[in-house]
């Protein structure tokens, strides 16, 4: 497979991740490329000038600008609103919000659009890693994949756990959800990207078991995966530091997108 030249990059969503990715691409990977963005929020004139950005308010205008690659770092709604149109127009897209694929109708629409446009939809591992081993192992059959997500109790505020538990009073690791990845994606949308990364790498949304834990013993978001199958068994554990500009987002998620884009430029791919 030969690499396609990338000289025009579009970014959808210039929040904590989008800005990090833009900085890294302009500084380290594609300093000579042209950049364009779509974001619901307005950005200061000085920021737009400093980053030599074209700003569009509509995906059709972005397509007319002829991007070689578009990176989505905006959220699930952006995946639905913009990504099928980009793929159908033949534009490769890297997406951060892979939890959107938990909805089969969205996943099917993305797949059909990628085929119609002969374009690639590139999913990132995001805040979780080590999944290359899971993806390799599944060819020989996986018996079980379990994902456990641990956060400090207060980090589950705003989730269904808040109604069922007094989060401030939790003093022992407490399971706040146990079920399938399909159910977890719907009930805990803030965890949906990591849940989807595990489900899509292994046995799918219905068969992947998910346990979510309010754990006063952790001070960061911790992701654990246990899997067993013909290959043997594996355990993965990540304890993620947050991005300095968004405490709700793992630093690794931004780094994962940066790596996914840089891979598109390499002829030696690992
Ligand atoms: N795969 C992972 O592990 C992982 C981890 C963290 C975040 N994410 C995804 O990345 C996204 C961005 O994360 P962040 O920390 O940068 O969030 P953020 O809130 O800091 O930034 C999101 C930006 O996107 C813009 N936006 C939102 N909806 C949009 C739309 N429909 N069209 C255009 N712009 C839109 C917002 O105005 C904002 O500037 C998250 O929503 C999440 O889905 C994935």
XYZ file of C-alpha atoms and ligand atoms in Angstrom:
314
model
C 0.000 0.000 0.000
C 1.436 3.377 -0.921
C 0.849 6.451 1.229
C -1.317 9.213 -0.210
C 0.252 12.688 -0.105
C -1.406 14.941 2.485
C -1.110 18.652 1.942
C -4.589 19.809 3.042
C -5.981 18.813 6.432
C -9.442 19.544 7.806
C -10.226 19.388 11.519
C -13.783 19.132 12.834
C -13.905 20.333 16.424
C -11.208 22.639 17.764
C -11.634 21.877 21.458
C -9.022 20.414 23.787
C -8.134 17.505 21.480
C -8.517 19.387 18.180
C -6.173 22.195 19.273
C -3.550 19.706 20.519
C -3.724 17.762 17.265
C -3.532 20.940 15.177
C -0.451 22.100 17.118
C 1.273 18.726 16.805
C 0.559 18.425 13.061
C 1.711 21.967 12.314
C 4.828 21.636 14.488
C 5.979 18.046 13.913
C 4.253 16.144 11.124
C 2.857 18.405 8.407
C 4.314 21.903 8.874
C 3.847 22.827 5.206
C 0.218 21.666 4.906
C -2.815 23.948 4.642
C -5.385 23.653 7.436
C -9.133 24.227 7.643
C -11.611 23.720 10.463
C -15.288 23.479 11.292
C -16.354 24.236 14.850
C -19.683 25.207 16.369
C -17.805 27.604 18.643
C -16.197 30.783 17.348
C -12.439 31.162 17.791
C -10.520 34.418 18.267
C -9.212 36.087 15.121
C -5.643 35.897 16.493
C -5.899 32.094 16.909
C -7.207 31.652 13.363
C -4.408 33.847 11.943
C -1.655 32.274 14.038
C -2.654 28.793 12.822
C -3.233 29.861 9.194
C -6.735 28.377 9.373
C -9.568 28.516 6.882
C -12.774 28.314 8.900
C -15.959 26.868 7.375
C -19.430 26.526 8.825
C -20.560 23.742 6.531
C -19.119 20.382 5.522
C -19.867 21.004 1.835
C -17.622 24.086 1.899
C -14.907 21.998 3.560
C -15.246 19.397 0.780
C -15.014 22.137 -1.878
C -11.706 23.211 -0.232
C -10.457 19.698 -1.244
C -8.996 18.250 1.966
C -6.761 15.174 1.644
C -7.652 14.085 5.184
C -10.183 15.214 7.788
C -9.841 14.607 11.527
C -12.982 14.550 13.685
C -12.501 15.625 17.325
C -15.942 17.106 17.971
C -18.379 14.507 19.270
C -20.891 11.930 18.144
C -23.234 14.473 16.552
C -20.398 15.623 14.290
C -19.767 12.037 13.184
C -23.399 11.737 12.115
C -23.657 15.224 10.566
C -20.389 15.389 8.643
C -18.490 12.113 8.287
C -20.771 10.203 5.841
C -20.784 13.237 3.511
C -16.980 13.460 3.621
C -16.522 9.737 2.981
C -18.995 9.762 0.089
C -16.994 12.635 -1.426
C -13.875 10.418 -1.322
C -12.204 12.068 1.696
C -10.433 9.837 4.255
C -11.551 10.628 7.810
C -9.927 9.885 11.177
C -12.538 9.835 13.943
C -12.064 10.250 17.695
C -15.736 9.798 18.576
C -15.876 6.098 17.742
C -18.637 5.509 20.303
C -20.995 6.643 17.527
C -20.454 3.203 15.960
C -22.343 1.565 18.847
C -25.487 2.531 16.899
C -25.672 -0.020 14.084
C -27.568 2.332 11.766
C -24.733 4.895 12.098
C -22.070 2.240 11.676
C -23.811 0.881 8.550
C -24.208 4.398 7.109
C -20.481 5.104 7.610
C -19.515 1.800 6.040
C -21.761 2.384 3.017
C -20.466 5.941 2.580
C -16.826 4.783 2.741
C -17.510 2.140 0.080
C -19.427 4.579 -2.133
C -16.610 7.155 -1.983
C -13.745 4.632 -1.997
C -12.553 6.418 1.137
C -11.179 5.137 4.453
C -12.729 5.632 7.873
C -9.836 5.461 10.349
C -10.791 4.696 13.963
C -8.439 5.608 16.789
C -7.921 3.672 20.018
C -8.155 6.993 21.858
C -7.925 6.833 25.630
C -7.312 3.085 25.649
C -4.475 1.056 24.145
C -3.014 -2.396 23.734
C -5.970 -3.342 21.533
C -3.758 -4.456 18.648
C -3.244 -7.701 20.597
C -6.999 -8.155 20.986
C -7.586 -7.533 17.272
C -4.895 -10.108 16.368
C -6.191 -12.655 18.881
C -9.787 -12.625 17.657
C -8.931 -14.404 14.395
C -8.362 -17.598 16.419
C -11.508 -17.065 18.528
C -12.061 -15.140 21.766
C -14.008 -16.758 24.621
C -14.377 -13.686 26.790
C -13.622 -9.948 26.766
C -14.236 -7.902 29.906
C -13.688 -4.154 30.164
C -13.535 -2.511 33.603
C -13.576 1.298 33.821
C -12.592 2.850 37.168
C -12.969 6.510 38.049
C -12.935 8.406 41.340
C -16.546 8.461 42.655
C -17.051 12.192 41.962
C -16.082 11.651 38.284
C -19.342 9.676 37.801
C -21.402 12.807 38.553
C -23.890 13.430 35.750
C -24.177 9.699 34.965
C -27.017 7.322 36.010
C -24.781 6.354 38.984
C -25.618 9.684 40.582
C -29.270 8.641 41.029
C -28.492 5.192 42.426
C -25.548 6.037 44.724
C -24.458 8.777 47.099
C -21.184 9.323 45.232
C -19.716 11.558 47.961
C -20.167 8.794 50.552
C -18.509 5.944 48.595
C -15.488 4.697 50.562
C -14.927 1.270 48.892
C -14.666 0.336 45.186
C -18.331 0.119 44.142
C -19.680 -1.360 40.902
C -22.133 1.148 39.468
C -22.870 -0.769 36.249
C -22.453 -4.314 34.967
C -23.783 -5.319 31.550
C -23.023 -5.467 27.836
C -21.030 -2.875 25.906
C -24.216 -2.196 23.934
C -26.107 -1.200 27.101
C -23.113 0.660 28.575
C -22.765 2.778 25.413
C -26.367 3.964 25.768
C -26.446 4.502 29.545
C -22.912 5.930 29.957
C -22.273 7.946 26.776
C -19.226 9.691 28.293
C -17.527 6.276 28.368
C -18.826 5.255 24.960
C -15.601 5.857 22.999
C -13.500 3.546 25.151
C -16.282 0.943 25.344
C -16.558 1.025 21.541
C -12.791 0.676 21.059
C -12.813 -2.532 23.128
C -16.013 -3.892 21.544
C -14.886 -3.193 17.968
C -11.451 -4.752 18.610
C -12.827 -7.952 20.103
C -16.209 -9.646 20.259
C -18.599 -6.780 19.449
C -21.033 -4.706 21.494
C -23.383 -7.498 22.650
C -20.737 -9.983 23.812
C -18.280 -7.559 25.436
C -18.861 -7.414 29.194
C -18.527 -4.024 30.878
C -18.123 -3.181 34.553
C -17.953 0.446 35.687
C -16.566 1.157 39.140
C -16.622 4.205 41.410
C -13.254 3.673 43.092
C -12.026 6.017 45.834
C -8.626 4.329 45.518
C -7.870 5.864 42.087
C -7.174 9.493 41.251
C -7.272 9.098 37.458
C -9.389 7.296 34.872
C -8.254 3.676 34.826
C -9.092 1.291 31.992
C -8.650 -2.476 32.321
C -9.274 -5.175 29.722
C -9.145 -8.905 30.341
C -9.527 -11.309 27.446
C -9.145 -15.044 26.953
C -9.255 -17.236 23.868
C -7.326 -19.749 21.782
C -4.322 -17.390 21.729
C -3.996 -17.458 25.542
C -5.080 -14.590 27.772
C -4.241 -10.939 28.200
C -4.614 -8.141 30.716
C -4.318 -4.476 29.801
C -4.319 -1.632 32.333
C -3.984 2.084 31.666
C -4.087 4.908 34.213
C -4.517 8.060 32.175
C -3.464 11.584 32.980
C -5.935 14.241 31.816
C -5.191 16.818 29.127
C -4.120 20.034 30.863
C -6.774 21.990 28.881
C -9.660 19.551 29.517
C -9.647 17.494 32.748
C -12.445 15.297 31.336
C -10.298 14.146 28.389
C -7.325 11.772 28.571
C -4.053 13.047 27.192
C -3.601 9.693 25.468
C -6.727 10.342 23.344
C -5.084 13.367 21.684
C -1.793 11.487 21.275
C -3.645 8.581 19.695
C -5.144 10.843 17.016
C -1.771 12.443 16.367
C -0.308 8.960 15.862
C -3.182 7.902 13.582
C -2.580 10.926 11.327
C 1.205 10.549 11.334
C 0.774 6.899 10.284
C -0.937 8.066 7.096
C 2.377 9.711 6.128
C 4.659 6.757 6.756
C 5.720 4.031 4.367
C 6.900 1.908 7.304
C 3.736 1.385 9.346
C 3.791 -0.223 12.809
N -11.687 7.861 21.539
C -11.495 8.342 22.770
O -11.000 7.656 23.672
C -11.889 9.752 23.066
C -11.436 10.366 24.245
C -11.814 11.672 24.488
C -12.627 12.335 23.596
N -13.052 11.716 22.475
C -13.959 12.382 21.517
O -13.368 13.573 21.095
C -14.305 14.616 21.181
C -13.599 15.918 21.476
O -12.993 15.879 22.764
P -12.457 17.231 23.435
O -11.905 16.863 24.754
O -11.611 17.975 22.462
O -13.835 18.012 23.641
P -14.056 19.592 23.749
O -15.411 19.755 24.358
O -12.891 20.245 24.397
O -14.106 20.090 22.222
C -15.108 19.746 21.301
C -15.149 20.831 20.213
O -15.989 20.371 19.144
C -16.915 21.396 18.788
N -18.129 20.729 18.287
C -19.008 19.985 18.989
N -19.957 19.462 18.161
C -19.640 19.890 16.916
C -20.216 19.669 15.634
N -21.304 18.914 15.477
N -19.631 20.260 14.570
C -18.516 21.037 14.725
N -17.940 21.273 15.915
C -18.490 20.713 16.992
C -17.129 22.197 20.059
O -17.523 23.526 19.758
C -15.735 22.143 20.716
O -14.904 23.202 20.299
C -15.299 14.196 22.284
O -16.584 14.717 22.057
C -15.276 12.702 22.210
O -16.354 12.200 21.421
C -12.690 10.450 22.182
